[in-house]
Coordinates of C-alpha atoms in Angstrom, one line a residue:
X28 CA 99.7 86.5 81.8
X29 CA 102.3 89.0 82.8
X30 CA 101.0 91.2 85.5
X31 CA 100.1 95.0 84.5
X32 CA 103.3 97.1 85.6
X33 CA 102.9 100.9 86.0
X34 CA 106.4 100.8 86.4
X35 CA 109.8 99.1 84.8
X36 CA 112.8 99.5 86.8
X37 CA 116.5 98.3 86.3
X38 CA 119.3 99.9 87.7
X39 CA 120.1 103.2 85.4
X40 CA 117.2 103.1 83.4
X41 CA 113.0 103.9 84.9
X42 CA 110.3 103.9 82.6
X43 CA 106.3 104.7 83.3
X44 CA 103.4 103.2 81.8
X45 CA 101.5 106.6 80.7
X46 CA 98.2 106.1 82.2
X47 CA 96.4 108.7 80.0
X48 CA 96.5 107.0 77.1
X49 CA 94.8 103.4 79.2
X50 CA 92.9 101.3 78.0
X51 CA 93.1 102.2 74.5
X52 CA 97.2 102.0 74.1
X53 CA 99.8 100.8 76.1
X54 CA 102.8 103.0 76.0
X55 CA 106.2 103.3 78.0
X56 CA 108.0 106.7 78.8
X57 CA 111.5 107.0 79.7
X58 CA 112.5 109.2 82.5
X59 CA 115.9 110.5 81.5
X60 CA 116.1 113.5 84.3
X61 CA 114.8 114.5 87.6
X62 CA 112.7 117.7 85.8
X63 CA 111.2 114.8 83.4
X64 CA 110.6 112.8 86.4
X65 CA 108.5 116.0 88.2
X66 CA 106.8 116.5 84.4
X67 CA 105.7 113.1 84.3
X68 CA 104.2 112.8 87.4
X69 CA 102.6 116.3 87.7
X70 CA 101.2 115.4 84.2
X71 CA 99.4 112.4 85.7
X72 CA 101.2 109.8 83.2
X73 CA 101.5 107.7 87.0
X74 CA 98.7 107.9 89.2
X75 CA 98.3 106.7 92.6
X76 CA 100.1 107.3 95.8
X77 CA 101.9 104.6 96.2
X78 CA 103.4 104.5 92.4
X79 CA 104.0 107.9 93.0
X80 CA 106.1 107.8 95.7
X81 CA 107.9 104.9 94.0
X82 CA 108.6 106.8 90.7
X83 CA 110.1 109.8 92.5
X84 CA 112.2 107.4 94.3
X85 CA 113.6 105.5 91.4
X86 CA 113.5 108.7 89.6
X87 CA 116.3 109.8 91.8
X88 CA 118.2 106.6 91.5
X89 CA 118.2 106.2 87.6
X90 CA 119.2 110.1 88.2
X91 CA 121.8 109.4 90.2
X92 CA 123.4 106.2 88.3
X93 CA 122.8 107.5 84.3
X94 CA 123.8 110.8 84.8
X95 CA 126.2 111.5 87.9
X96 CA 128.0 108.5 87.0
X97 CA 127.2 106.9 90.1
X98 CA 128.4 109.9 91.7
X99 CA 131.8 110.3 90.0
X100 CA 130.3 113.5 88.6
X101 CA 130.2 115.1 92.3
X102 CA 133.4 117.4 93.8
X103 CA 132.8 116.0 97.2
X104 CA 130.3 114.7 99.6
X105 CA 129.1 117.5 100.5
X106 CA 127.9 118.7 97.3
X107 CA 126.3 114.7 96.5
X108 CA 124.2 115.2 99.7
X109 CA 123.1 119.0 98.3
X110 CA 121.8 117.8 95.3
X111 CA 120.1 114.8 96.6
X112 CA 118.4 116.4 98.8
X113 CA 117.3 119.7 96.1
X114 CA 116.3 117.0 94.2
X115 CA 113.5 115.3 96.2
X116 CA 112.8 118.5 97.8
X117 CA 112.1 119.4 94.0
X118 CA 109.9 116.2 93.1
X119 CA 107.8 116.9 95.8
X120 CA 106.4 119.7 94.3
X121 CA 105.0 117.5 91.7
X122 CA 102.3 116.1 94.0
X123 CA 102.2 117.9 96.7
X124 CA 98.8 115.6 97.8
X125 CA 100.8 112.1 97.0
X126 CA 101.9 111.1 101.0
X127 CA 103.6 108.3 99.8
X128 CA 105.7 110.8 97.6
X129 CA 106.6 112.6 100.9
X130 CA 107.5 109.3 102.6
X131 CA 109.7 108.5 99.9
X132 CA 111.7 112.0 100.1
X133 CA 111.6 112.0 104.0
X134 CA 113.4 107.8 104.1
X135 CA 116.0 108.9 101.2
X136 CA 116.5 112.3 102.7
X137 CA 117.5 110.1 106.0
X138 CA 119.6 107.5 104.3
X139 CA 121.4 110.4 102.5
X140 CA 122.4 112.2 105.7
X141 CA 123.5 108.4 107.3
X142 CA 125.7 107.6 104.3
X143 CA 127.1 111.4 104.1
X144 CA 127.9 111.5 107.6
X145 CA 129.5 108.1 107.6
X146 CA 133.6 107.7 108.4
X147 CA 135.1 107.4 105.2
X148 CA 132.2 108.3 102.7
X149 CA 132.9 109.6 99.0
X150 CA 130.4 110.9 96.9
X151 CA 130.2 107.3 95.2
X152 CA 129.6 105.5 98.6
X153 CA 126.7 108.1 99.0
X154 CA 124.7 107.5 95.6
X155 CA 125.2 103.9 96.3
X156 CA 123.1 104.0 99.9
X157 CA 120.8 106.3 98.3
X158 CA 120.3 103.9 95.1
X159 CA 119.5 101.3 97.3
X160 CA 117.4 103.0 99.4
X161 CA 115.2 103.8 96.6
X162 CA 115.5 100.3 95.5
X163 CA 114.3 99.1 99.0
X164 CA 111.5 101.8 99.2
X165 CA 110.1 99.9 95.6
X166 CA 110.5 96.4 97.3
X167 CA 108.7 97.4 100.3
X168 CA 105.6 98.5 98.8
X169 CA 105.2 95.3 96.8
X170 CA 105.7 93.7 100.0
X171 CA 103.0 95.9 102.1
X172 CA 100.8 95.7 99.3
X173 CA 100.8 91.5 99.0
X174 CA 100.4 91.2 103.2
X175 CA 97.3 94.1 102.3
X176 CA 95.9 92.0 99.9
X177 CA 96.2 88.5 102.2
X178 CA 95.1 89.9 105.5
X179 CA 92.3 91.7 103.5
X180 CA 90.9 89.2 102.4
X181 CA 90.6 87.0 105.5
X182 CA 88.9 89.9 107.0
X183 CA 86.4 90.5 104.2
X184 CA 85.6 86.5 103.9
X185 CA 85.0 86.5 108.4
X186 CA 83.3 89.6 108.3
X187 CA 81.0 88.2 105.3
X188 CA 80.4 84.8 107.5
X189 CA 79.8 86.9 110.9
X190 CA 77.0 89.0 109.0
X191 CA 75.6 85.7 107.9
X192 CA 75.8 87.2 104.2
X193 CA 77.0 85.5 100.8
X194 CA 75.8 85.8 97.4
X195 CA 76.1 82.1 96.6
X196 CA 78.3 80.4 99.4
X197 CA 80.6 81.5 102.2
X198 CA 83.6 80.1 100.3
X199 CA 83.3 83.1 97.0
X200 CA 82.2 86.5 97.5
X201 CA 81.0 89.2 95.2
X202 CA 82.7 92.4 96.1
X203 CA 82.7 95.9 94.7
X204 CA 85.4 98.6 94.6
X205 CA 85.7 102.0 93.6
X206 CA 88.1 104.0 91.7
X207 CA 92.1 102.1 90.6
X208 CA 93.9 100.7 93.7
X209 CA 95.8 97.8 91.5
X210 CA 99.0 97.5 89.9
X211 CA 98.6 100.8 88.2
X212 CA 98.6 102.7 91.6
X213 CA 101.0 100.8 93.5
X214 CA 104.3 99.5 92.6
X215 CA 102.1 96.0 91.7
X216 CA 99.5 93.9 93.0
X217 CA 97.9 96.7 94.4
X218 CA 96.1 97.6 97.9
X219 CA 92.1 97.1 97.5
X220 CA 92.2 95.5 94.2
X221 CA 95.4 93.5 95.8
X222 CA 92.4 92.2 98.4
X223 CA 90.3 91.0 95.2
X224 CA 93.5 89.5 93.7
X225 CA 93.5 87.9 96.2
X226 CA 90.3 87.0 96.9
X227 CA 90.7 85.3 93.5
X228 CA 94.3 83.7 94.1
X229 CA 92.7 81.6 96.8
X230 CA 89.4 80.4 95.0
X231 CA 87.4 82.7 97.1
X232 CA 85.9 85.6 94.5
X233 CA 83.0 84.7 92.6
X234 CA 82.4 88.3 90.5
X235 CA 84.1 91.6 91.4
X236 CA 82.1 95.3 90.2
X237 CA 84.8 98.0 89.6
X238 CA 82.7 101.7 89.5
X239 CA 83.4 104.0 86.7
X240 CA 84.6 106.1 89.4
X241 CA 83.8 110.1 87.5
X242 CA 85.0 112.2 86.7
X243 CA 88.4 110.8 85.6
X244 CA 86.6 107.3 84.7
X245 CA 89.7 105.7 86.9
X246 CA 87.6 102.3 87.3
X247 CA 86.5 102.4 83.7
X248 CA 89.7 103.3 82.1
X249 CA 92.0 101.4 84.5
X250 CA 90.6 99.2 87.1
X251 CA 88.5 97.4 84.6
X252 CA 91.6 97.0 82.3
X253 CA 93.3 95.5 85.3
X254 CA 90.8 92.9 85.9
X255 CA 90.4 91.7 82.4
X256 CA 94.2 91.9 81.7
X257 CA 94.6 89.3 84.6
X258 CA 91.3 87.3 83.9
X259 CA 89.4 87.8 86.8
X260 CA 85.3 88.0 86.7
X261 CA 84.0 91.1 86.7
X262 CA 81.9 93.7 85.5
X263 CA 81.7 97.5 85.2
X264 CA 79.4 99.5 86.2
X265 CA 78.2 102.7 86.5
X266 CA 78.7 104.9 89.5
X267 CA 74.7 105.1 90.1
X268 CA 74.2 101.3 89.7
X269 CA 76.4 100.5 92.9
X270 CA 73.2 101.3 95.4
X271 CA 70.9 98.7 93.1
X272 CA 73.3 96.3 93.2
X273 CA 73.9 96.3 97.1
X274 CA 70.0 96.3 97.4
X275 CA 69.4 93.6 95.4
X276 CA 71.7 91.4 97.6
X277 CA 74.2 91.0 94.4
X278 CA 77.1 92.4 96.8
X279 CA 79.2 91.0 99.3
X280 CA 81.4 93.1 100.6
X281 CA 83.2 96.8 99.6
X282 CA 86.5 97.3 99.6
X283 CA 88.2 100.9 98.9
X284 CA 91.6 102.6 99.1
X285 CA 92.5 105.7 100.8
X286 CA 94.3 108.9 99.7
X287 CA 94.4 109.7 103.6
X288 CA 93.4 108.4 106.7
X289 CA 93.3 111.2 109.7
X290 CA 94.3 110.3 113.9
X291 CA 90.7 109.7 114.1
X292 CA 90.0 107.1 112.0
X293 CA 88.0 109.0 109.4
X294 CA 89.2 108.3 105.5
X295 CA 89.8 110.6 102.8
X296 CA 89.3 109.1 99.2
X297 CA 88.4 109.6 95.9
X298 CA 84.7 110.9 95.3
X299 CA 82.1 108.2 95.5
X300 CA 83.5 106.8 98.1
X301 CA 80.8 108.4 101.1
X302 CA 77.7 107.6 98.6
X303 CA 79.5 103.7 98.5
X304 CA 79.4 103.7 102.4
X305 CA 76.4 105.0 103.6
X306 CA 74.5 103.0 100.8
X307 CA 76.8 99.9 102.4
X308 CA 75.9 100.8 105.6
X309 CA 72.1 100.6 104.8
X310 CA 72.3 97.6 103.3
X311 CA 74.4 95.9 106.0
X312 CA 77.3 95.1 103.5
X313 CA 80.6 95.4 105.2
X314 CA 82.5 98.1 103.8
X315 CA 86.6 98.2 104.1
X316 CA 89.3 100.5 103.6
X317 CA 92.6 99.0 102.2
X318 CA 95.7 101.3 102.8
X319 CA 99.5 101.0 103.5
X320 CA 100.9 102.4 106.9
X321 CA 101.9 105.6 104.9
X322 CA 98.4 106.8 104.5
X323 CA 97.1 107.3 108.0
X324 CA 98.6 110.9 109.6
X325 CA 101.5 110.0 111.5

């Protein structure tokens, strides 16, 4: 089964899975500009911080490649780094509340200012550092999100043992997660649902419960796409049945994402997410917070 993909990439070209439309049709968009880019993302056709940051990136890049002609199109390297930098400045502003979208700008911004400021550069020798950078920013999340998943999982299955808890044996755990942290948020695999991939990869899940996570219904209309799409066992369920289910011993373990994480420790996230602690917390099921180093406040 080919694995979900919120976003399709090759040099010059970006499309985005639009979201919206999920589960009941699957539909690509092509981003042809950087104003269809900002449309596209403020629109909420891509979702997630992560996949967000991404898009703007690549945005940029398939800007950069299809129509400044791999920066032939620029007078001089002045007026490449100008542009670049108006540009992300101007994707921004399309999600203000995406961090990962501000990551994105801030690492391109840098490798713009390296490659303009380097002996000998053209405007071609600009866009090409600023292409890859992009490129490398899309790579990197997969990355981060895979060593998520792995570490996550080791934690959730020695955390499970130490509490002496397992719904059937310490070897497959049933774990619940709110709202969509998969391949739809993230450049793929995905950061909590990446820990229930793989969970699963390694023989370890026995059922996974995705909420319906209201008011946007991103668990029903996503998450639970993404676990049936790739086969895994699971089962929906609404947003008030997560408390029965934790009392009647039929969960494991919690595992969320994060929109932010402050200095303190203390995590920001979609709503639900409190109710799915403190009902964790009486229930002694250990609860976890799966995020990438560009969520917690620098």
């Amino acid at each position: 089964i080919m694995a979900l993909q919120a976003i399709k990439y090759e040099r010059g070209s970006l499309q985005l899975l639009d979201q919206r439309l999920l589960p009941h049709e699957y539909k690509y968009l092509a981003v042809e500009s950087i104003a269809r880019a900002h449309q596209l993302i403020k629109d909420m056709v891509v979702r997630g911080a992560p996949a967000i940051g991404v898009a703007g990136a690549l945005a940029l890049a398939t800007d950069l490649v299809a129509n400044k002609a791999s920066g032939a199109a620029f007078g001089s390297v002045a007026e490449t780094e100008a542009y670049i930098k108006d540009a992300l400045a101007y994707l921004v502003t399309s999600r203000p509340t995406a961090v990962n979208l501000m990551d994105g700008a801030n690492k391109i911004a840098a490798a713009t200012s390296a490659a303009a400021g380097a002996p000998g550069a053209t405007p071609a020798s600009v866009v090409e550092a600023v292409v890859k950078a992009a490129e490398a920013y899309f790579e990197e999340d997969l990355c981060s999100n895979k060593a998520i998943g792995a570490h996550g999982a080791s934690a959730l299955v020695a955390e499970v043992q130490a509490r002496g808890r397992a719904s059937k044996s310490y070897d497959k755990l049933c774990v619940l997660t709110h709202c969509n942290t998969g391949s739809l948020a993230t450049s793929g695999y995905g950061t909590a649902l990446g820990v229930i991939r793989s969970l699963h990869e390694q023989g370890k899940l026995e059922h996974a419960y995705c909420t319906e996570t209201r008011p946007y219904n991103q668990g029903a209309r996503l998450t639970a796409f993404e676990l049936m799409h790739d086969g895994l066992p699971a089962t929906l369920v609404c947003d008030s049945a997560a408390a029965y289910l934790m009392a009647s011993g039929k969960v494991d373990a919690v595992v969320v994402g994060a929109d932010r994480v402050v200095a303190t420790g203390d995590t920001a996230n979609k709503i639900g997410t409190y109710m799915l602690a403190i009902v964790a917390a009486q229930h002694n099921v250990p609860f976890f917070v799966a995020a990438p180093f560009t969520t917690p406040d620098p």
